[in-house]
PDB file of C-alpha atoms in Angstrom:
ATOM      1  CA  UNK A1177      84.937 133.627 -17.737  1.00  0.00           C
ATOM      2  CA  UNK A1178      84.161 135.478 -14.491  1.00  0.00           C
ATOM      3  CA  UNK A1179      86.262 137.233 -11.848  1.00  0.00           C
ATOM      4  CA  UNK A1180      88.549 134.308 -11.135  1.00  0.00           C
ATOM      5  CA  UNK A1181      90.204 134.639 -14.573  1.00  0.00           C
ATOM      6  CA  UNK A1182      92.900 137.180 -15.348  1.00  0.00           C
ATOM      7  CA  UNK A1183      93.597 138.045 -18.986  1.00  0.00           C
ATOM      8  CA  UNK A1184      97.223 137.284 -19.838  1.00  0.00           C
ATOM      9  CA  UNK A1185      97.790 138.202 -23.457  1.00  0.00           C
ATOM     10  CA  UNK A1186      96.676 138.236 -27.078  1.00  0.00           C
ATOM     11  CA  UNK A1187      98.071 135.362 -29.131  1.00  0.00           C
ATOM     12  CA  UNK A1188      98.528 134.102 -32.676  1.00  0.00           C
ATOM     13  CA  UNK A1189      99.000 130.355 -33.080  1.00  0.00           C
ATOM     14  CA  UNK A1190      99.636 128.290 -36.156  1.00  0.00           C
ATOM     15  CA  UNK A1191      99.217 124.555 -36.106  1.00  0.00           C
ATOM     16  CA  UNK A1192      97.442 121.485 -37.364  1.00  0.00           C
ATOM     17  CA  UNK A1193      93.735 121.106 -36.695  1.00  0.00           C
ATOM     18  CA  UNK A1194      93.074 117.737 -35.013  1.00  0.00           C
ATOM     19  CA  UNK A1195      89.391 117.554 -34.100  1.00  0.00           C
ATOM     20  CA  UNK A1196      86.423 119.175 -32.409  1.00  0.00           C
ATOM     21  CA  UNK A1197      85.417 118.537 -28.800  1.00  0.00           C
ATOM     22  CA  UNK A1198      82.512 119.352 -26.515  1.00  0.00           C
ATOM     23  CA  UNK A1199      79.929 118.808 -29.246  1.00  0.00           C
ATOM     24  CA  UNK A1200      76.370 119.490 -28.096  1.00  0.00           C
ATOM     25  CA  UNK A1201      73.365 119.750 -30.429  1.00  0.00           C
ATOM     26  CA  UNK A1202      75.632 119.665 -33.481  1.00  0.00           C
ATOM     27  CA  UNK A1203      77.867 122.542 -32.390  1.00  0.00           C
ATOM     28  CA  UNK A1204      81.468 122.150 -31.227  1.00  0.00           C
ATOM     29  CA  UNK A1205      82.531 124.189 -28.200  1.00  0.00           C
ATOM     30  CA  UNK A1206      86.275 123.472 -28.517  1.00  0.00           C
ATOM     31  CA  UNK A1207      88.844 122.495 -31.102  1.00  0.00           C
ATOM     32  CA  UNK A1208      92.111 120.666 -30.646  1.00  0.00           C
ATOM     33  CA  UNK A1209      95.245 122.106 -32.251  1.00  0.00           C
ATOM     34  CA  UNK A1210      98.609 120.378 -32.604  1.00  0.00           C
ATOM     35  CA  UNK A1211     101.630 122.680 -32.265  1.00  0.00           C
ATOM     36  CA  UNK A1212     105.332 121.870 -31.875  1.00  0.00           C
ATOM     37  CA  UNK A1213     105.149 121.787 -28.053  1.00  0.00           C
ATOM     38  CA  UNK A1214     102.014 119.609 -27.851  1.00  0.00           C
ATOM     39  CA  UNK A1215      98.246 119.678 -28.271  1.00  0.00           C
ATOM     40  CA  UNK A1216      96.032 122.566 -27.182  1.00  0.00           C
ATOM     41  CA  UNK A1217      92.330 122.717 -26.315  1.00  0.00           C
ATOM     42  CA  UNK A1218      90.916 126.036 -27.633  1.00  0.00           C
ATOM     43  CA  UNK A1219      87.454 127.423 -26.891  1.00  0.00           C
ATOM     44  CA  UNK A1220      85.459 128.592 -29.918  1.00  0.00           C
ATOM     45  CA  UNK A1221      83.342 131.760 -29.956  1.00  0.00           C
ATOM     46  CA  UNK A1222      79.606 131.141 -30.337  1.00  0.00           C
ATOM     47  CA  UNK A1223      79.417 132.741 -33.799  1.00  0.00           C
ATOM     48  CA  UNK A1224      81.910 130.202 -35.231  1.00  0.00           C
ATOM     49  CA  UNK A1225      80.512 127.052 -33.603  1.00  0.00           C
ATOM     50  CA  UNK A1226      77.971 126.261 -36.295  1.00  0.00           C
ATOM     51  CA  UNK A1227      80.060 127.138 -39.387  1.00  0.00           C
ATOM     52  CA  UNK A1228      83.466 125.634 -38.527  1.00  0.00           C
ATOM     53  CA  UNK A1229      82.536 121.942 -38.551  1.00  0.00           C
ATOM     54  CA  UNK A1230      81.612 122.360 -42.238  1.00  0.00           C
ATOM     55  CA  UNK A1231      84.835 124.030 -43.276  1.00  0.00           C
ATOM     56  CA  UNK A1232      87.690 122.464 -41.272  1.00  0.00           C
ATOM     57  CA  UNK A1233      89.291 119.151 -42.172  1.00  0.00           C
ATOM     58  CA  UNK A1234      91.455 117.220 -39.666  1.00  0.00           C
ATOM     59  CA  UNK A1235      95.132 117.628 -40.590  1.00  0.00           C
ATOM     60  CA  UNK A1236      94.600 121.077 -42.103  1.00  0.00           C
ATOM     61  CA  UNK A1237      96.935 123.941 -41.135  1.00  0.00           C
ATOM     62  CA  UNK A1238      95.144 126.847 -39.419  1.00  0.00           C
ATOM     63  CA  UNK A1239      95.969 130.135 -37.676  1.00  0.00           C
ATOM     64  CA  UNK A1240      94.167 131.114 -34.483  1.00  0.00           C
ATOM     65  CA  UNK A1241      94.018 134.637 -33.062  1.00  0.00           C
ATOM     66  CA  UNK A1242      92.723 134.825 -29.522  1.00  0.00           C
ATOM     67  CA  UNK A1243      93.473 135.510 -25.869  1.00  0.00           C
ATOM     68  CA  UNK A1244      94.879 133.509 -22.977  1.00  0.00           C
ATOM     69  CA  UNK A1245      93.409 133.757 -19.504  1.00  0.00           C
ATOM     70  CA  UNK A1246      94.653 132.260 -16.266  1.00  0.00           C
ATOM     71  CA  UNK A1247      92.571 131.030 -13.337  1.00  0.00           C
ATOM     72  CA  UNK A1248      93.949 132.965 -10.345  1.00  0.00           C
ATOM     73  CA  UNK A1249      93.023 130.115  -7.965  1.00  0.00           C
ATOM     74  CA  UNK A1250      94.370 127.100  -9.842  1.00  0.00           C
ATOM     75  CA  UNK A1251      96.900 128.679 -12.226  1.00  0.00           C
ATOM     76  CA  UNK A1252      95.288 126.853 -15.148  1.00  0.00           C
ATOM     77  CA  UNK A1253      95.496 128.655 -18.516  1.00  0.00           C
ATOM     78  CA  UNK A1254      92.568 128.792 -20.953  1.00  0.00           C
ATOM     79  CA  UNK A1255      92.733 129.857 -24.609  1.00  0.00           C
ATOM     80  CA  UNK A1256      89.756 131.418 -26.396  1.00  0.00           C
ATOM     81  CA  UNK A1257      89.801 132.006 -30.160  1.00  0.00           C
ATOM     82  CA  UNK A1258      88.479 135.180 -31.798  1.00  0.00           C
ATOM     83  CA  UNK A1259      89.403 134.406 -35.395  1.00  0.00           C
ATOM     84  CA  UNK A1260      90.343 131.225 -37.256  1.00  0.00           C
ATOM     85  CA  UNK A1261      91.939 131.241 -40.706  1.00  0.00           C
ATOM     86  CA  UNK A1262      92.875 128.354 -42.984  1.00  0.00           C
ATOM     87  CA  UNK A1263      96.509 128.625 -44.074  1.00  0.00           C
ATOM     88  CA  UNK A1264      96.239 126.633 -47.294  1.00  0.00           C
ATOM     89  CA  UNK A1265      93.756 129.132 -48.784  1.00  0.00           C
ATOM     90  CA  UNK A1266      94.093 132.810 -49.655  1.00  0.00           C
ATOM     91  CA  UNK A1267      95.902 134.533 -46.745  1.00  0.00           C
ATOM     92  CA  UNK A1268      93.169 137.067 -45.966  1.00  0.00           C
ATOM     93  CA  UNK A1269      90.272 134.671 -46.399  1.00  0.00           C
ATOM     94  CA  UNK A1270      88.536 133.955 -43.110  1.00  0.00           C
ATOM     95  CA  UNK A1271      86.507 130.852 -42.507  1.00  0.00           C
ATOM     96  CA  UNK A1272      82.884 131.239 -43.400  1.00  0.00           C
ATOM     97  CA  UNK A1273      80.134 128.863 -44.328  1.00  0.00           C
ATOM     98  CA  UNK A1274      80.590 127.346 -47.780  1.00  0.00           C
ATOM     99  CA  UNK A1275      78.208 128.312 -50.584  1.00  0.00           C
ATOM    100  CA  UNK A1276      74.906 126.708 -49.748  1.00  0.00           C
ATOM    101  CA  UNK A1277      73.905 124.035 -52.237  1.00  0.00           C
ATOM    102  CA  UNK A1278      71.252 121.555 -51.260  1.00  0.00           C
ATOM    103  CA  UNK A1279      69.318 118.859 -53.115  1.00  0.00           C
ATOM    104  CA  UNK A1280      66.019 117.795 -51.572  1.00  0.00           C
ATOM    105  CA  UNK A1281      64.617 114.495 -52.864  1.00  0.00           C
ATOM    106  CA  UNK A1282      61.156 113.336 -51.790  1.00  0.00           C
ATOM    107  CA  UNK A1283      61.195 109.867 -50.252  1.00  0.00           C
ATOM    108  CA  UNK A1284      57.489 109.457 -49.517  1.00  0.00           C
ATOM    109  CA  UNK A1285      55.685 106.445 -50.974  1.00  0.00           C
ATOM    110  CA  UNK A1286      54.228 108.178 -54.061  1.00  0.00           C
ATOM    111  CA  UNK A1287      57.592 109.492 -55.241  1.00  0.00           C
ATOM    112  CA  UNK A1288      59.423 106.274 -54.330  1.00  0.00           C
ATOM    113  CA  UNK A1289      56.895 104.201 -56.341  1.00  0.00           C
ATOM    114  CA  UNK A1290      57.400 106.498 -59.335  1.00  0.00           C
ATOM    115  CA  UNK A1291      61.216 106.312 -59.293  1.00  0.00           C
ATOM    116  CA  UNK A1292      62.366 108.364 -56.277  1.00  0.00           C
ATOM    117  CA  UNK A1293      65.029 105.867 -55.151  1.00  0.00           C
ATOM    118  CA  UNK A1294      66.403 105.572 -58.694  1.00  0.00           C
ATOM    119  CA  UNK A1295      66.472 109.368 -59.059  1.00  0.00           C
ATOM    120  CA  UNK A1296      68.347 109.698 -55.778  1.00  0.00           C
ATOM    121  CA  UNK A1297      70.964 107.095 -56.733  1.00  0.00           C
ATOM    122  CA  UNK A1298      71.348 108.613 -60.223  1.00  0.00           C
ATOM    123  CA  UNK A1299      71.912 112.076 -58.716  1.00  0.00           C
ATOM    124  CA  UNK A1300      74.511 110.687 -56.284  1.00  0.00           C
ATOM    125  CA  UNK A1301      76.291 108.768 -59.082  1.00  0.00           C
ATOM    126  CA  UNK A1302      76.346 111.816 -61.423  1.00  0.00           C
ATOM    127  CA  UNK A1303      77.662 114.112 -58.675  1.00  0.00           C
ATOM    128  CA  UNK A1304      80.264 111.537 -57.645  1.00  0.00           C
ATOM    129  CA  UNK A1305      81.464 111.146 -61.256  1.00  0.00           C
ATOM    130  CA  UNK A1306      81.966 114.922 -61.498  1.00  0.00           C
ATOM    131  CA  UNK A1307      83.567 115.257 -58.054  1.00  0.00           C
ATOM    132  CA  UNK A1308      80.703 117.334 -56.645  1.00  0.00           C
ATOM    133  CA  UNK A1309      79.208 114.955 -54.080  1.00  0.00           C
ATOM    134  CA  UNK A1310      81.125 116.470 -51.141  1.00  0.00           C
ATOM    135  CA  UNK A1311      80.161 120.033 -52.131  1.00  0.00           C
ATOM    136  CA  UNK A1312      76.405 119.570 -51.790  1.00  0.00           C
ATOM    137  CA  UNK A1313      74.043 118.422 -49.069  1.00  0.00           C
ATOM    138  CA  UNK A1314      71.489 115.830 -50.155  1.00  0.00           C
ATOM    139  CA  UNK A1315      68.355 115.678 -48.008  1.00  0.00           C
ATOM    140  CA  UNK A1316      65.676 113.007 -48.007  1.00  0.00           C
ATOM    141  CA  UNK A1317      62.437 114.932 -47.541  1.00  0.00           C
ATOM    142  CA  UNK A1318      58.823 114.217 -46.822  1.00  0.00           C
ATOM    143  CA  UNK A1319      56.118 115.052 -49.343  1.00  0.00           C
ATOM    144  CA  UNK A1320      56.842 118.187 -51.364  1.00  0.00           C
ATOM    145  CA  UNK A1321      53.150 118.588 -52.275  1.00  0.00           C
ATOM    146  CA  UNK A1322      53.708 118.074 -56.017  1.00  0.00           C
ATOM    147  CA  UNK A1323      52.716 114.426 -56.266  1.00  0.00           C
ATOM    148  CA  UNK A1324      51.431 114.761 -59.827  1.00  0.00           C
ATOM    149  CA  UNK A1325      54.993 115.389 -61.060  1.00  0.00           C
ATOM    150  CA  UNK A1326      56.661 112.635 -59.012  1.00  0.00           C
ATOM    151  CA  UNK A1327      59.465 111.810 -58.412  1.00  0.00           C
ATOM    152  CA  UNK A1328      60.185 115.232 -56.921  1.00  0.00           C
ATOM    153  CA  UNK A1329      63.569 116.794 -56.477  1.00  0.00           C
ATOM    154  CA  UNK A1330      64.501 120.416 -55.694  1.00  0.00           C
ATOM    155  CA  UNK A1331      67.958 121.939 -56.141  1.00  0.00           C
ATOM    156  CA  UNK A1332      68.558 124.949 -53.914  1.00  0.00           C
ATOM    157  CA  UNK A1333      71.524 127.199 -54.747  1.00  0.00           C
ATOM    158  CA  UNK A1334      71.624 130.043 -52.259  1.00  0.00           C
ATOM    159  CA  UNK A1335      68.109 131.498 -52.403  1.00  0.00           C
ATOM    160  CA  UNK A1336      67.235 130.096 -55.856  1.00  0.00           C
ATOM    161  CA  UNK A1337      65.285 126.864 -56.241  1.00  0.00           C
ATOM    162  CA  UNK A1338      65.141 124.646 -59.338  1.00  0.00           C
ATOM    163  CA  UNK A1339      62.524 121.927 -59.814  1.00  0.00           C
ATOM    164  CA  UNK A1340      62.025 119.028 -62.250  1.00  0.00           C
ATOM    165  CA  UNK A1341      65.712 118.748 -63.229  1.00  0.00           C
ATOM    166  CA  UNK A1342      67.561 115.804 -64.733  1.00  0.00           C
ATOM    167  CA  UNK A1343      70.664 114.706 -62.702  1.00  0.00           C
ATOM    168  CA  UNK A1344      73.005 115.978 -65.479  1.00  0.00           C
ATOM    169  CA  UNK A1345      71.332 119.409 -65.339  1.00  0.00           C
ATOM    170  CA  UNK A1346      71.728 119.439 -61.552  1.00  0.00           C
ATOM    171  CA  UNK A1347      75.453 118.686 -61.892  1.00  0.00           C
ATOM    172  CA  UNK A1348      75.889 121.432 -64.526  1.00  0.00           C
ATOM    173  CA  UNK A1349      74.092 124.015 -62.379  1.00  0.00           C
ATOM    174  CA  UNK A1350      76.209 123.023 -59.369  1.00  0.00           C
ATOM    175  CA  UNK A1351      79.444 123.341 -61.361  1.00  0.00           C
ATOM    176  CA  UNK A1352      78.439 126.825 -62.531  1.00  0.00           C
ATOM    177  CA  UNK A1353      77.380 127.858 -59.027  1.00  0.00           C
ATOM    178  CA  UNK A1354      80.493 126.576 -57.256  1.00  0.00           C
ATOM    179  CA  UNK A1355      83.054 128.004 -59.700  1.00  0.00           C
TER     180      UNK A1355
END
């Protein structure tokens, strides 16, 4: 923040998360926090910018540890977060990226002709019925280079990959992985 800023103090704030701001290339630079005296604009550290949008929900109660700095020329105060913790989870649990679960479904012509669209909708319906749809990322991919076994779908749980699975098997693996 340069020479024109003077560090005031360390702070701990608790409030309601409102939204992200300053989003560039999918990463939020700021978050807005509602506290009793009004709304605050808080700068996020670079290491949290890519993981927070996945884990914070508007309206959620959070705690922010950070520092305040004042511009010696204008008197304007800036707040920068160092740590952000959700208050409705375990007290010592810090925000991190959720367990990575991803389903990649080929949407190239060969797979689509052999049931790719139906497979995709069946996967979405099965996951929705079991309440898992919001816990997994579904990607439409290009050719997976296994055209002879079309339609192709890959379930990735962490570093493990599963191929040629029925939607029910995908849901069962996800339930076991996420619990």
